[in-house]
Amino acid sequence: MTGSTPPRKRRFHLRGADQGPSDGPHGARDDERGSPGKGASLEPAAGRGDRPSPAQQPAPVARRRAAVIREKAREGVRKGGSRARAGLSYLTDRIIEIAPRIPVRDLATLRGQFPGLGPEQLADKLVAGAANATSTVGAGIGAAAMLPVPPAMPTELAAEITGVAAIELKLIAELYEVYGVRPPGSLKDRSTAYLSSWSEERGIDVMKPSTIDTALGGRMKRQLRQQIMKRMVRNLPNLMPFMVGAAVGAVLNRRDTRKLAARIRADLRKIQVPWDALVGLPPLEPPARPLSMGDVAEGLGD
C-alpha cells in the first residue's frame, strides 16, 4: 500500500511489555526517568529517637590521677616554703653567730690610722672602703655565675649575703665609734645593737635603752630575716651569666652599702658626741675568735 510503513520499520511489541503511553521527551516515560516528586531526604526523619551522644565523663582512673597530681603540687609548694624558711633561719643564725667575731677598730685606732681627719672625713673613708669591699664580693659571685655549670648558686648567694653583712656590720660599728656613740655593755650587747641597726637600717640612740633590742628574741630575728630576704631579692641579678652578673653585683652592692651608711650617719649625727668629750674612753676588747676579713671574701670559712 502506498504511504504505509514498510514492514521492516514497523514496531513490534514484545508480549507482556508495558503498553502504556510514552509521555515525556524522546518517547521515554516518566516512570523510567524516576518519580517526578522529591527524592528521599538525607536529613533524619522527624520523630526519631536520635539524640546527640553525651559528653564522655573522665574515667575514675583519670580522676584519681588528677587528684594525685594536685596533691603532689601542693606538697611541692609546702616543701618549697619550708626549705625557704629553713634557709632564711640558717642565714639569720649564721649572721648572729659571726657578729661578735667581727674585728672592730676603736676610735683611737682609727684616728691613728687616718691622722688629721675629722669625724666626717673619717666616716667618708670608712664608707668608701666598705663599699669597695662589698662591690668585690658581688663581682666575685657574678663571675661564678658565668661558669658553664654554676656551682651551687643558692650556696653562692648565701655566701654573698653573709659576707656583705659582715662587712656592713664592721662599718656600722666603726661609724658608732667615729660619732662617739658607742653602745654600752659587753661585746655581745654591742653586737646585738649593731645587728639591730643593720636590720632596721637606722642609727640607734644609745642614750635611750628602749631603742636597743638587746635580746635576740623573736622580734629581732624576724627583722633580720626580713632584711636578709630583701638583700636576696636585690642580689638575684648577680647570678646572670656572661659576666653581666659580675658588673651588676658590683654596682648594686656598692650602692646598697652607701645607702645604708647614709641613713645610719644621718641618725648618728643627731646624737653625735664631740671627740673632746670622749676623754678616757676605754679601748674595745677584741673578740675571742676574730673573723678574718679574708675569710669573708672566700665565703666565710671557719
Short mmCIF file of C-alpha atoms in Angstrom, two decimals:
data_model
loop_
_atom_site.label_atom_id
_atom_site.label_comp_id
_atom_site.label_asym_id
_atom_site.label_seq_id
_atom_site.Cartn_x
_atom_site.Cartn_y
_atom_site.Cartn_z
CA MET A 1 0.00 0.00 0.00
CA THR A 2 1.11 3.38 -0.98
CA GLY A 3 2.09 5.53 2.00
CA SER A 4 2.08 2.68 4.55
CA THR A 5 5.07 1.95 6.76
CA PRO A 6 7.34 -0.71 5.36
CA PRO A 7 7.31 -3.94 7.32
CA ARG A 8 10.99 -3.58 8.30
CA LYS A 9 10.21 -0.29 10.08
CA ARG A 10 7.12 -1.39 11.89
CA ARG A 11 7.33 -1.54 15.66
CA PHE A 12 6.56 -4.90 17.16
CA HIS A 13 5.72 -5.02 20.85
CA LEU A 14 7.01 -7.86 22.89
CA ARG A 15 4.45 -9.94 24.57
CA GLY A 16 3.95 -8.81 28.16
CA ALA A 17 5.64 -5.46 27.57
CA ASP A 18 4.13 -2.36 29.09
CA GLN A 19 1.68 -0.83 26.62
CA GLY A 20 1.35 2.42 28.47
CA PRO A 21 1.75 5.71 26.68
CA SER A 22 5.12 7.20 26.10
CA ASP A 23 4.84 10.69 27.51
CA GLY A 24 7.97 12.63 28.12
CA PRO A 25 10.53 13.78 25.62
CA HIS A 26 12.14 11.40 23.22
CA GLY A 27 9.42 8.88 23.87
CA ALA A 28 10.69 7.98 27.37
CA ARG A 29 8.07 7.51 30.04
CA ASP A 30 8.32 9.48 33.25
CA ASP A 31 8.38 6.36 35.38
CA GLU A 32 11.51 5.28 33.51
CA ARG A 33 13.19 8.57 34.46
CA GLY A 34 12.24 8.34 38.07
CA SER A 35 9.47 9.81 40.13
CA PRO A 36 8.74 13.49 39.43
CA GLY A 37 8.26 14.09 43.13
CA LYS A 38 11.01 14.89 45.71
CA GLY A 39 13.58 12.24 46.30
CA ALA A 40 14.49 10.80 49.66
CA SER A 41 15.94 13.35 52.10
CA LEU A 42 19.28 12.78 53.84
CA GLU A 43 18.07 14.57 56.97
CA PRO A 44 16.95 12.42 59.92
CA ALA A 45 13.29 11.73 59.91
CA ALA A 46 11.18 13.67 62.39
CA GLY A 47 10.07 11.88 65.47
CA ARG A 48 13.07 9.56 65.64
CA GLY A 49 14.66 8.96 68.95
CA ASP A 50 18.11 10.09 67.78
CA ARG A 51 19.89 12.21 70.41
CA PRO A 52 23.40 13.66 70.43
CA SER A 53 25.84 11.36 72.18
CA PRO A 54 26.54 12.56 75.73
CA ALA A 55 29.99 14.00 76.54
CA GLN A 56 32.31 11.37 77.85
CA GLN A 57 32.92 11.67 81.57
CA PRO A 58 36.51 11.20 82.74
CA ALA A 59 37.17 7.72 83.83
CA PRO A 60 37.71 7.06 87.54
CA VAL A 61 41.39 6.32 86.88
CA ALA A 62 41.87 9.72 85.24
CA ARG A 63 40.15 11.42 88.16
CA ARG A 64 42.40 9.67 90.64
CA ARG A 65 45.45 10.58 88.60
CA ALA A 66 44.45 14.26 88.50
CA ALA A 67 43.89 14.23 92.27
CA VAL A 68 47.35 12.74 92.83
CA ILE A 69 48.94 15.41 90.62
CA ARG A 70 47.16 18.18 92.53
CA GLU A 71 48.27 16.75 95.84
CA LYS A 72 51.86 16.44 94.62
CA ALA A 73 51.80 20.09 93.52
CA ARG A 74 50.52 21.21 96.93
CA GLU A 75 53.17 19.11 98.63
CA GLY A 76 55.87 20.66 96.43
CA VAL A 77 54.74 24.17 97.35
CA ARG A 78 54.73 23.26 101.03
CA LYS A 79 58.20 21.76 100.84
CA GLY A 80 59.48 24.75 98.86
CA GLY A 81 58.17 27.15 101.51
CA SER A 82 59.68 25.03 104.28
CA ARG A 83 63.06 24.99 102.55
CA ALA A 84 62.96 28.77 102.06
CA ARG A 85 62.14 29.33 105.73
CA ALA A 86 64.87 26.92 106.76
CA GLY A 87 67.36 28.73 104.54
CA LEU A 88 66.44 32.12 105.99
CA SER A 89 66.69 30.77 109.53
CA TYR A 90 70.11 29.33 108.78
CA LEU A 91 71.39 32.62 107.36
CA THR A 92 69.95 34.53 110.33
CA ASP A 93 71.68 32.23 112.82
CA ARG A 94 74.89 32.43 110.81
CA ILE A 95 74.96 36.24 110.84
CA ILE A 96 74.12 36.31 114.57
CA GLU A 97 76.97 33.86 115.15
CA ILE A 98 79.62 35.84 113.28
CA ALA A 99 78.60 39.30 114.55
CA PRO A 100 80.64 39.09 117.83
CA ARG A 101 83.63 37.76 115.87
CA ILE A 102 83.93 40.78 113.57
CA PRO A 103 87.03 42.83 114.48
CA VAL A 104 86.13 46.47 115.14
CA ARG A 105 88.65 49.32 115.40
CA ASP A 106 88.02 51.73 118.23
CA LEU A 107 88.23 55.49 117.84
CA ALA A 108 91.87 55.74 118.98
CA THR A 109 92.96 53.14 116.43
CA LEU A 110 91.02 54.82 113.62
CA ARG A 111 92.48 58.25 114.40
CA GLY A 112 95.93 56.74 114.44
CA GLN A 113 95.42 55.09 111.03
CA PHE A 114 93.87 58.22 109.47
CA PRO A 115 95.66 61.15 111.13
CA GLY A 116 94.47 64.69 110.57
CA LEU A 117 90.89 63.77 109.58
CA GLY A 118 87.76 64.99 111.29
CA PRO A 119 84.69 62.85 112.01
CA GLU A 120 83.02 63.37 108.63
CA GLN A 121 86.20 62.85 106.61
CA LEU A 122 87.00 59.71 108.59
CA ALA A 123 83.45 58.41 108.10
CA ASP A 124 83.77 59.04 104.36
CA LYS A 125 86.95 56.93 104.29
CA LEU A 126 85.25 54.08 106.12
CA VAL A 127 82.20 54.13 103.82
CA ALA A 128 84.37 54.15 100.70
CA GLY A 129 86.41 51.17 101.93
CA ALA A 130 83.30 49.16 102.86
CA ALA A 131 81.59 49.96 99.55
CA ASN A 132 84.65 48.73 97.65
CA ALA A 133 84.73 45.55 99.72
CA THR A 134 81.06 44.68 99.17
CA SER A 135 81.49 45.53 95.49
CA THR A 136 84.30 42.98 95.27
CA VAL A 137 82.13 40.32 96.91
CA GLY A 138 79.29 40.99 94.46
CA ALA A 139 81.64 40.83 91.48
CA GLY A 140 83.03 37.51 92.67
CA ILE A 141 79.58 35.91 92.90
CA GLY A 142 78.64 37.29 89.49
CA ALA A 143 81.83 35.84 87.99
CA ALA A 144 80.97 32.42 89.41
CA ALA A 145 77.60 32.59 87.64
CA MET A 146 79.31 32.81 84.24
CA LEU A 147 80.74 29.28 84.54
CA PRO A 148 79.19 26.66 82.19
CA VAL A 149 77.73 24.86 85.21
CA PRO A 150 77.21 27.40 88.02
CA PRO A 151 78.35 25.68 91.23
CA ALA A 152 75.56 25.65 93.79
CA MET A 153 74.01 29.04 93.13
CA PRO A 154 71.92 29.09 96.35
CA THR A 155 75.12 28.49 98.33
CA GLU A 156 76.94 31.23 96.46
CA LEU A 157 74.08 33.65 97.07
CA ALA A 158 74.03 32.78 100.78
CA ALA A 159 77.80 33.33 101.00
CA GLU A 160 77.39 36.74 99.36
CA ILE A 161 74.64 37.80 101.77
CA THR A 162 76.70 36.70 104.78
CA GLY A 163 79.90 38.31 103.52
CA VAL A 164 78.22 41.62 102.75
CA ALA A 165 76.51 41.57 106.16
CA ALA A 166 79.87 41.07 107.89
CA ILE A 167 81.44 44.00 106.03
CA GLU A 168 78.48 46.29 106.71
CA LEU A 169 78.33 45.31 110.40
CA LYS A 170 82.00 46.25 110.75
CA LEU A 171 81.27 49.57 109.04
CA ILE A 172 78.31 50.28 111.35
CA ALA A 173 80.33 49.50 114.48
CA GLU A 174 83.15 51.81 113.41
CA LEU A 175 80.72 54.59 112.48
CA TYR A 176 79.40 54.43 116.06
CA GLU A 177 82.99 54.90 117.24
CA VAL A 178 83.61 57.82 114.90
CA TYR A 179 80.48 59.67 116.06
CA GLY A 180 81.26 58.93 119.72
CA VAL A 181 78.13 56.95 120.48
CA ARG A 182 79.49 53.51 121.34
CA PRO A 183 76.66 51.26 122.62
CA PRO A 184 77.06 50.36 126.30
CA GLY A 185 77.54 46.87 127.64
CA SER A 186 79.60 43.85 126.74
CA LEU A 187 80.80 42.67 123.35
CA LYS A 188 77.63 40.63 122.91
CA ASP A 189 75.43 43.61 123.82
CA ARG A 190 77.19 45.86 121.33
CA SER A 191 76.99 43.21 118.61
CA THR A 192 73.27 42.93 119.18
CA ALA A 193 72.91 46.70 118.87
CA TYR A 194 74.85 46.64 115.58
CA LEU A 195 72.65 43.81 114.30
CA SER A 196 69.54 45.78 115.18
CA SER A 197 70.92 48.85 113.41
CA TRP A 198 71.75 46.78 110.31
CA SER A 199 68.36 45.05 110.16
CA GLU A 200 66.40 48.29 110.67
CA GLU A 201 68.78 50.41 108.55
CA ARG A 202 68.91 53.20 111.11
CA GLY A 203 71.12 54.58 113.82
CA ILE A 204 70.25 53.71 117.41
CA ASP A 205 70.27 56.26 120.20
CA VAL A 206 72.39 54.62 122.90
CA MET A 207 71.02 57.06 125.48
CA LYS A 208 67.55 55.58 125.04
CA PRO A 209 67.62 51.91 126.08
CA SER A 210 64.14 51.42 124.63
CA THR A 211 65.59 51.83 121.11
CA ILE A 212 68.05 48.95 121.64
CA ASP A 213 66.75 45.41 121.32
CA THR A 214 69.39 43.66 123.42
CA ALA A 215 67.59 40.33 123.43
CA LEU A 216 67.98 38.13 120.37
CA GLY A 217 64.34 37.14 120.57
CA GLY A 218 61.62 36.57 118.01
CA ARG A 219 61.25 40.25 117.04
CA MET A 220 64.96 40.68 116.40
CA LYS A 221 65.19 37.52 114.34
CA ARG A 222 62.12 38.46 112.32
CA GLN A 223 63.72 41.78 111.43
CA LEU A 224 66.94 40.03 110.46
CA ARG A 225 65.07 37.55 108.26
CA GLN A 226 63.22 40.39 106.53
CA GLN A 227 66.48 42.23 105.87
CA ILE A 228 68.13 39.05 104.56
CA MET A 229 65.17 38.33 102.28
CA LYS A 230 65.31 41.90 100.96
CA ARG A 231 69.02 41.53 100.23
CA MET A 232 68.49 38.19 98.48
CA VAL A 233 65.88 39.69 96.18
CA ARG A 234 68.20 42.59 95.39
CA ASN A 235 71.12 40.25 94.68
CA LEU A 236 69.32 37.87 92.32
CA PRO A 237 70.53 39.80 89.22
CA ASN A 238 74.09 38.98 90.34
CA LEU A 239 73.53 35.43 89.07
CA MET A 240 73.12 36.48 85.43
CA PRO A 241 75.73 34.82 83.18
CA PHE A 242 78.30 36.18 80.72
CA MET A 243 79.94 38.50 83.30
CA VAL A 244 76.82 40.66 83.34
CA GLY A 245 76.12 39.41 86.86
CA ALA A 246 79.61 40.44 88.00
CA ALA A 247 79.10 44.02 86.86
CA VAL A 248 75.56 44.18 88.23
CA GLY A 249 76.61 42.66 91.56
CA ALA A 250 79.45 45.14 91.99
CA VAL A 251 77.24 48.14 91.27
CA LEU A 252 74.29 47.01 93.41
CA ASN A 253 76.38 46.10 96.44
CA ARG A 254 78.30 49.39 96.32
CA ARG A 255 75.05 51.34 96.01
CA ASP A 256 73.29 49.48 98.85
CA THR A 257 76.25 49.85 101.22
CA ARG A 258 76.46 53.58 100.59
CA LYS A 259 72.70 53.96 101.04
CA LEU A 260 72.77 52.07 104.34
CA ALA A 261 75.70 54.15 105.59
CA ALA A 262 73.98 57.42 104.63
CA ARG A 263 70.87 56.53 106.65
CA ILE A 264 72.82 55.49 109.72
CA ARG A 265 75.11 58.53 109.57
CA ALA A 266 72.10 60.85 109.36
CA ASP A 267 70.74 59.34 112.59
CA LEU A 268 74.11 59.31 114.38
CA ARG A 269 74.77 62.98 113.60
CA LYS A 270 71.74 63.89 115.69
CA ILE A 271 73.26 62.27 118.79
CA GLN A 272 76.94 62.82 117.97
CA VAL A 273 79.36 63.32 120.86
CA PRO A 274 82.44 65.53 120.16
CA TRP A 275 85.80 63.82 120.42
CA ASP A 276 86.93 66.22 123.12
CA ALA A 277 84.17 64.88 125.38
CA LEU A 278 85.36 61.30 124.98
CA VAL A 279 88.42 61.57 127.22
CA GLY A 280 89.18 58.29 128.96
CA LEU A 281 87.14 56.17 126.54
CA PRO A 282 88.29 52.57 127.13
CA PRO A 283 89.54 50.53 124.17
CA LEU A 284 87.33 47.85 122.69
CA GLU A 285 88.03 44.31 123.80
CA PRO A 286 88.95 42.04 120.89
CA PRO A 287 86.71 39.04 120.07
CA ALA A 288 87.77 35.62 121.29
CA ARG A 289 87.82 34.21 117.74
CA PRO A 290 88.21 37.19 115.42
CA LEU A 291 86.81 36.71 111.95
CA SER A 292 89.36 37.29 109.23
CA MET A 293 88.04 39.61 106.55
CA GLY A 294 89.91 37.39 104.10
CA ASP A 295 87.51 34.63 105.14
CA VAL A 296 84.67 36.96 104.21
CA ALA A 297 85.94 37.21 100.63
CA GLU A 298 86.36 33.42 100.47
CA GLY A 299 82.91 32.57 101.72
CA LEU A 300 83.38 32.91 105.50
CA GLY A 301 85.21 29.70 106.13
CA ASP A 302 85.73 28.83 109.81
#
